[in-house]
Amino acid sequence: MHRVINNFLYSKKYAPYIFVLPFLISFSLFFVYPIISTIIMSFQRVFIGSITFIGLDNYKRLINESFFNAIRTNILYTVLTILYLIPVPIVIAVALNSKLLIGRNAFRAVLFLPSLISIIVSGVAFRLLFGTGEFGFVNSLLQKLGSRPVNWLLEYWPGMFIMVSLACWRWSGVNIVYFLSGLQNIPKELYESADIDGANSLDKFFYITLPLLKPIIIYVLTISIYGGFAMFGESYVYWNENMPGDIGLTIVRYIYQEAIQRNDLGYGSSIGIVLLAIVFGINILQLKFFGIFRREQG
Amino acid sequence: MKKKITLGIVLLIVCLVTMPLFAGGAKETKPAGGVTKLSMWVFNGLHANFYKDRLESWNKENPNNKIDLSIEEYPNAEMHNKLTLSLQSGVGAPDLVDININYFSNFLKGDIQLVELNRIVDPVKDKFVQSRFEIYSLGGKVYGIPTHVGATVVYYNKEIFDKAGVDFNKIKTWDDFIEAGKKVQAATGVPMTSFEVIDQRPFWPMIVQRGGDYLDKDGNVILDSEINIKTLEAMYDMMYKHKIAIPMPGGATNREEFWPFMNKGGQACLIMPMWFMSRFLAYMPDLKGKIYVRAMPIWEPGNKRSVGIGGTGTSVTKQSKYINLAMDFLAYAKLTKESNIKLWTILRFDPPRWDVWDAPELLAPDPYFGNESVFKVLLAVKDEIVSPNNKLLSSAAQDLVRSQVMYKVLVERSQTPAEALKKAADELRKRK
């Protein structure tokens, strides 16, 4: 018996499969199985104990205003967060990387802290800061400045603003760390030779730092697009039960609303499948555009 | 040696990967020393206080059948999502659970995972306001025990009315209400009232009192009926034509923004169910003595002067290991005379059992509410309290009204009442 196991474990044919088995098991349990059952459920009406196939009915229902609102909000949110979350952290990272800055380790820690706080905790704090009416913190500041209080949670653009600002506040720190590690990999010799050639700081930033950060930027862009389309926390914590006029409705929030709040798992599944298709499509385009599929040129 | 280590590591990895599959199966409820552990979920901390009180007296009266009830509190939406998921997946649900009427119809779909409660309800049913059982029933089977009648009333802030020289006792119709509102607004600069714009009050009671609703008795969608359109138009006019009402700060009565606004006298009156008395007591201490409770004004003769709105149905789940004990405790905590009196004294809820309505505890004057006997108001309209129809599409209908209709008509003003109601009704009809 012992020998059989040993032969099995040390055979070149089977051993590799054993080593990838943990991954295969978790992958099939937590990815393949749910995806397949989601596809099946998207053609069904699902109640506990009574499941009926209803063909394409769920997909036909997708053609409605709320779903298009959700897609629009997702796209806007993604674009706005990326517009902030790439340039600003790069500039901050360059500053933090400079030896001239006093106390830069303290700054690094402080800037990274927000990403350690749970979205629910920070979201509740933001929600109360941006309370509607005249009693909210931000509104009382606005009134002191002579402006009228804003209905943060009841209008589209203010709602978008507080979602984007929460995301930017939370994720800047993480992106700064990415860019810092990228910056530290840039050889100092390049800057030294640029100095000899008489380049100023801006030249060095645009002709050395940025081009060499490109792989990091592409990586951050990819996860930001994914993060933008998978966004749920901000929407959930601001508009916990009630989503007035689809202000903060994102695709994942729409899944949640239909599948869980209105107990229609079949329809929720069909939204999920469409989301999968959208994210998959964008990522393929992006990877093609940035040439990840091409072989590295030696 | 090396081989054994390798083998050990492989086994360890396999164990670690597959371990979660076997975890979390068994429940840890074992009766020890005659005490049975039961679990309960509630979505409001105030309710938890009530059950703690009931548990204490149950344990005093039943020394041989004590219960150790662990009550877990969750925010409203989270609790119901958790319940949906645990009932769908078959594990993790509590023995007893408070289910908000906003979500109740979700749990009556398909194979119902709640226990039929007729055994404890039938013996006392004729002592209760019948419509409060109907909202938690399907096909004659009761699945939830009501917590209150939820009779909608108007809470008048007497201080503001006195300043304006208006007597709220004379307000009998909504036209009177608008006229009084104009005087209050002109004299004090304070709006008469505010409407929920991310929730459904007072729209819902206002339509039900004159015969409208979201669904009819058979569950058909009647959200875009003439009555509903006319009512929503009247609400719109109160806000933008007569300028006596504003969108509620925060959008709903359960928002942190609303309580300080109301507490500081930001509006002259509030149209909400009786159970909102508990919120006045808990969150708006400065209004003590100033608030007077009166029945709803009416639209036209023949309308009802109150509507039972909102509700919490307490249910036993089929996952419970001690279904009978859970039912007995539930009967004790919610169906007995004593408990119905406690619903009033602890929570200020209008108890659904009407044979306690003339108990001295209920008729005692309340210093917060103008030192009046609030319950006399309810006794006067006792036979007029109707409840909305709670059919399968109810959760979805309420959600649509809350999230689309109110906001688009009253805040964004991008759709007329007729357009918004028609649109929501059409979307609802697609869900059949």
mmCIF file of C-alpha atoms in Angstrom, chain B residues 50 120-134 136 142 144-149 312 330-341 343 350-357 382-383 385 387:
data_model
loop_
_atom_site.group_PDB
_atom_site.id
_atom_site.type_symbol
_atom_site.label_atom_id
_atom_site.label_comp_id
_atom_site.label_asym_id
_atom_site.label_seq_id
_atom_site.Cartn_x
_atom_site.Cartn_y
_atom_site.Cartn_z
ATOM 1 C CA PHE B 50 -39.755 43.774 24.223
ATOM 2 C CA ILE B 120 -51.535 29.005 18.121
ATOM 3 C CA VAL B 121 -53.516 31.613 16.173
ATOM 4 C CA ASP B 122 -56.901 29.914 15.732
ATOM 5 C CA PRO B 123 -57.866 29.768 19.446
ATOM 6 C CA VAL B 124 -57.501 33.549 19.848
ATOM 7 C CA LYS B 125 -58.099 34.769 16.322
ATOM 8 C CA ASP B 126 -61.472 36.406 16.984
ATOM 9 C CA LYS B 127 -59.902 38.695 19.591
ATOM 10 C CA PHE B 128 -57.611 40.297 17.002
ATOM 11 C CA VAL B 129 -57.934 42.838 14.213
ATOM 12 C CA GLN B 130 -58.429 40.300 11.416
ATOM 13 C CA SER B 131 -56.677 42.232 8.672
ATOM 14 C CA ARG B 132 -53.429 42.061 10.634
ATOM 15 C CA PHE B 133 -53.353 38.275 10.242
ATOM 16 C CA GLU B 134 -54.374 38.406 6.595
ATOM 17 C CA TYR B 136 -49.105 37.497 6.886
ATOM 18 C CA VAL B 142 -50.964 32.172 8.943
ATOM 19 C CA GLY B 144 -46.524 35.545 10.929
ATOM 20 C CA ILE B 145 -47.819 37.011 14.192
ATOM 21 C CA PRO B 146 -48.543 40.745 14.004
ATOM 22 C CA THR B 147 -46.771 43.184 16.307
ATOM 23 C CA HIS B 148 -49.105 46.131 16.001
ATOM 24 C CA VAL B 149 -52.051 47.558 14.134
ATOM 25 C CA THR B 312 -43.634 43.126 11.649
ATOM 26 C CA LEU B 330 -44.301 33.099 20.317
ATOM 27 C CA ALA B 331 -47.909 32.581 21.388
ATOM 28 C CA TYR B 332 -46.975 33.652 24.894
ATOM 29 C CA ALA B 333 -44.978 36.672 23.780
ATOM 30 C CA LYS B 334 -47.354 38.051 21.164
ATOM 31 C CA LEU B 335 -50.850 36.582 21.510
ATOM 32 C CA THR B 336 -51.683 36.771 25.215
ATOM 33 C CA LYS B 337 -53.557 39.678 26.770
ATOM 34 C CA GLU B 338 -50.663 40.496 29.062
ATOM 35 C CA SER B 339 -48.195 40.626 26.179
ATOM 36 C CA ASN B 340 -50.446 42.854 24.133
ATOM 37 C CA ILE B 341 -50.574 45.295 27.009
ATOM 38 C CA LEU B 343 -46.631 45.950 23.433
ATOM 39 C CA ASP B 350 -51.040 49.795 19.169
ATOM 40 C CA PRO B 351 -51.602 46.118 20.042
ATOM 41 C CA PRO B 352 -53.447 44.029 17.441
ATOM 42 C CA ARG B 353 -55.526 42.332 20.153
ATOM 43 C CA TRP B 354 -58.505 44.640 20.555
ATOM 44 C CA ASP B 355 -59.838 43.221 23.834
ATOM 45 C CA VAL B 356 -56.989 44.989 25.646
ATOM 46 C CA TRP B 357 -57.730 48.361 24.112
ATOM 47 C CA LYS B 382 -61.589 51.219 15.683
ATOM 48 C CA ASP B 383 -63.935 50.006 12.967
ATOM 49 C CA ILE B 385 -58.812 50.617 10.256
ATOM 50 C CA SER B 387 -54.864 47.275 5.864
#
